Structure formats: C-alpha cells, structure tokens
C-alpha cells in the first residue's frame, strides 16, 4: 500500500555546534512522533506532526525545506531519480516528481491494456497494489503526455489520480 508522509529538513548550516544539534534532536524526539529519518530529513505521518516539527526547528532557526512524500510498500523499486531509501530501509517518493494512474477497464480490451502497458513499461517507476486489489502505476510527472499518447495509440483510457484514499494504509 501507498501512504502519504511528510518531511521536514533540518538546516544545520549557520555554524551551530554539534551539541546544539543533538539537543534539537532530543527535543524533537520528546515532542514529535518521528516515523523515520534520512540524514537531516525527519519524516512524520501527519501534517499536524510536520507543523509541530517545523515550529520547533523554526524557533531555533533550523527549519529547512518541507516535503510531501509517498511511502512505498516495496523498497526494492528503482526510485533513484524520484525519491530515496531512508536509513531504516524504507523507500519514499517525492510527491512533486511523480504521477499516478490506473487503466479504466471499461475502455478498450484487456489485450489493448496489456499492449499499452508493455509500451509504457520502460517509463514506469513502479506499480502499487491498492486495497481493492487494482494496480496503480507510478510515472515521472514530466512523462504524463507520453503515457497519455501511448494510451491513445492503443485505444485505452487512463485515470490520473490526485488523491488516494483507497491507497492509504497504516504502515
């Protein structure tokens, strides 16, 4: 399953001493439910937790960039250009870099969808199985026109997803 996650980068520039950074990490641990980390990026499961984390860092002039992320169920996916694998081995995608689609089964034949998928294969980042069992495909956001063109060529229709309530699950 796919899960929306939220990240806040800690800005350690500005000559802060390592002990100061350790105090901040301790304060974060006491105040925020951190789900995961990747170096200076703290990952939480809700926007509320992200705001608490951001406020702590902002008070100490250490708030960096905010990220919307997607936690992948499979850390084996090739995501190098679209995300990262955290220190704990979990795979994340940056929301701003990816798009999600599924095939509409009522348009085109199963053979046409299969053939379109074969053409799309080299452009897919990874498929994800939804709670319903249907497959949602993840692609580079910059390649949506290409993917649409392939779908048109095989006379199938795609649905581009912007919200994923059926994909959310607790990790």
Coordinates of C-alpha atoms in Angstrom, one line a residue:
X1 CA 0.0 0.0 0.0
X2 CA 1.0 3.6 -0.5
X3 CA 1.0 6.1 2.3
X4 CA 1.3 9.9 2.3
X5 CA 4.1 11.0 4.5
X6 CA 5.6 14.4 5.4
X7 CA 9.1 15.5 5.7
X8 CA 11.0 18.5 7.2
X9 CA 14.6 19.1 6.5
X10 CA 16.8 20.3 9.3
X11 CA 19.1 23.1 8.2
X12 CA 22.4 22.6 10.0
X13 CA 24.2 25.4 8.3
X14 CA 25.0 28.6 10.2
X15 CA 27.7 27.3 12.4
X16 CA 25.6 25.5 15.0
X17 CA 27.7 23.3 17.3
X18 CA 27.1 19.5 17.2
X19 CA 25.9 19.6 20.8
X20 CA 23.2 22.1 19.8
X21 CA 22.1 19.8 17.0
X22 CA 21.9 16.9 19.5
X23 CA 19.7 18.9 21.8
X24 CA 17.4 19.7 19.0
X25 CA 17.1 16.0 18.0
X26 CA 16.3 15.2 21.6
X27 CA 13.7 18.0 21.8
X28 CA 12.1 16.6 18.5
X29 CA 12.0 13.1 20.0
X30 CA 10.2 14.4 23.1
X31 CA 7.7 16.5 21.1
X32 CA 7.1 14.9 17.8
X33 CA 6.2 11.3 16.7
X34 CA 9.0 10.9 14.1
X35 CA 8.3 7.9 11.8
X36 CA 11.6 7.8 10.0
X37 CA 14.7 9.7 9.2
X38 CA 17.2 10.1 6.3
X39 CA 20.2 12.2 7.5
X40 CA 18.8 15.7 8.1
X41 CA 15.2 14.8 6.8
X42 CA 12.7 13.9 9.5
X43 CA 9.6 12.1 8.3
X44 CA 6.3 12.1 10.1
X45 CA 2.9 10.6 9.3
X46 CA 0.6 13.7 9.5
X47 CA 0.5 17.4 8.6
X48 CA 0.0 18.2 12.3
X49 CA 3.2 16.4 13.3
X50 CA 5.0 18.1 10.5
X51 CA 3.8 21.5 11.7
X52 CA 5.0 20.7 15.3
X53 CA 8.3 19.7 13.9
X54 CA 8.6 22.7 11.7
X55 CA 7.7 25.0 14.6
X56 CA 10.5 23.5 16.8
X57 CA 13.0 23.9 14.1
X58 CA 11.9 27.4 13.1
X59 CA 12.2 28.6 16.7
X60 CA 15.9 27.6 16.6
X61 CA 16.4 28.9 13.0
X62 CA 17.0 25.4 11.7
X63 CA 13.9 24.8 9.6
X64 CA 14.7 23.7 6.1
X65 CA 12.5 22.6 3.2
X66 CA 9.2 20.8 3.6
X67 CA 8.4 17.7 1.5
X68 CA 5.3 15.8 0.7
X69 CA 6.3 12.1 0.3
X70 CA 4.8 8.8 -0.6
X71 CA 6.0 5.7 1.4
X72 CA 6.2 2.8 -1.0
X73 CA 5.4 -0.7 0.2
X74 CA 8.4 -2.1 -1.7
X75 CA 11.9 -0.7 -1.0
X76 CA 13.2 -2.7 -4.0
X77 CA 11.7 -0.4 -6.6
X78 CA 14.2 1.7 -8.7
X79 CA 13.5 5.2 -7.4
X80 CA 16.9 6.8 -7.5
X81 CA 15.7 9.9 -9.5
X82 CA 12.3 10.2 -7.8
X83 CA 13.0 9.6 -4.1
X84 CA 15.2 7.9 -1.6
X85 CA 15.6 4.9 0.7
X86 CA 15.8 6.0 4.3
X87 CA 18.3 4.9 6.9
X88 CA 15.8 2.3 8.1
X89 CA 15.4 0.9 4.5
X90 CA 12.0 2.4 3.7
X91 CA 11.5 3.8 0.1
X92 CA 9.9 7.2 -0.4
X93 CA 8.9 9.1 -3.5
X94 CA 8.8 12.9 -3.7
X95 CA 5.2 13.9 -4.5
X96 CA 6.2 16.7 -6.8
X97 CA 8.1 14.3 -9.1
X98 CA 5.6 11.6 -9.7
X99 CA 2.1 11.0 -11.1
X100 CA -0.3 8.1 -10.5
X101 CA -2.7 6.5 -13.0
X102 CA -4.8 3.4 -13.5
X103 CA -6.4 1.9 -16.5
X104 CA -10.2 2.4 -16.9
X105 CA -11.4 -1.2 -17.6
X106 CA -14.5 -0.2 -19.5
X107 CA -12.4 1.4 -22.3
X108 CA -10.5 -0.9 -24.7
X109 CA -10.0 -4.6 -24.4
X110 CA -7.8 -6.4 -21.9
X111 CA -5.4 -7.2 -24.7
X112 CA -5.2 -3.4 -25.6
X113 CA -4.5 -2.5 -22.0
X114 CA -1.8 -5.2 -21.8
X115 CA -0.2 -4.0 -25.0
X116 CA -0.3 -0.4 -23.8
X117 CA 1.3 -1.4 -20.5
X118 CA 4.1 -3.2 -22.4
X119 CA 4.9 0.1 -24.2
X120 CA 4.7 2.1 -21.0
X121 CA 6.8 -0.4 -19.1
X122 CA 10.2 1.4 -19.6
X123 CA 8.6 4.7 -18.4
X124 CA 7.1 3.3 -15.2
X125 CA 8.7 3.8 -11.8
X126 CA 6.8 1.1 -10.1
X127 CA 3.3 -0.4 -9.8
X128 CA 1.4 -0.3 -6.5
X129 CA -1.5 -2.5 -5.5
X130 CA -4.4 -0.7 -3.9
X131 CA -6.5 -2.1 -1.1
X132 CA -9.1 -3.1 -3.7
X133 CA -6.5 -5.2 -5.5
X134 CA -6.3 -3.0 -8.5
X135 CA -2.9 -1.8 -9.7
X136 CA -2.0 1.9 -9.8
X137 CA 1.1 2.8 -11.8
X138 CA 3.6 5.5 -10.9
X139 CA 5.4 7.5 -13.5
X140 CA 7.6 10.6 -13.8
X141 CA 5.3 13.6 -13.7
X142 CA 7.0 15.0 -16.7
X143 CA 6.1 12.0 -18.8
X144 CA 2.3 12.2 -18.4
X145 CA 1.8 13.4 -22.0
X146 CA 3.9 10.5 -23.3
X147 CA 1.9 8.0 -21.2
X148 CA -1.4 9.5 -22.5
X149 CA -0.1 9.2 -26.1
X150 CA 0.6 5.5 -25.6
X151 CA -2.9 5.0 -24.1
X152 CA -4.5 6.8 -27.1
X153 CA -2.5 4.7 -29.6
X154 CA -3.8 1.5 -28.0
X155 CA -7.3 3.0 -27.6
X156 CA -7.4 2.6 -23.9
X157 CA -8.2 5.3 -21.3
X158 CA -6.3 6.2 -18.1
X159 CA -7.5 7.9 -15.0
X160 CA -4.9 10.2 -13.4
X161 CA -5.2 10.1 -9.6
X162 CA -4.7 13.2 -7.5
X163 CA -5.9 11.8 -4.1
X164 CA -5.5 8.3 -3.0
X165 CA -7.9 7.5 -0.1
X166 CA -8.1 3.9 -1.3
X167 CA -4.4 3.6 -1.3
X168 CA -3.8 4.9 2.2
X169 CA -3.0 2.4 4.9
X170 CA -1.2 2.4 8.2
X171 CA 2.4 1.3 7.9

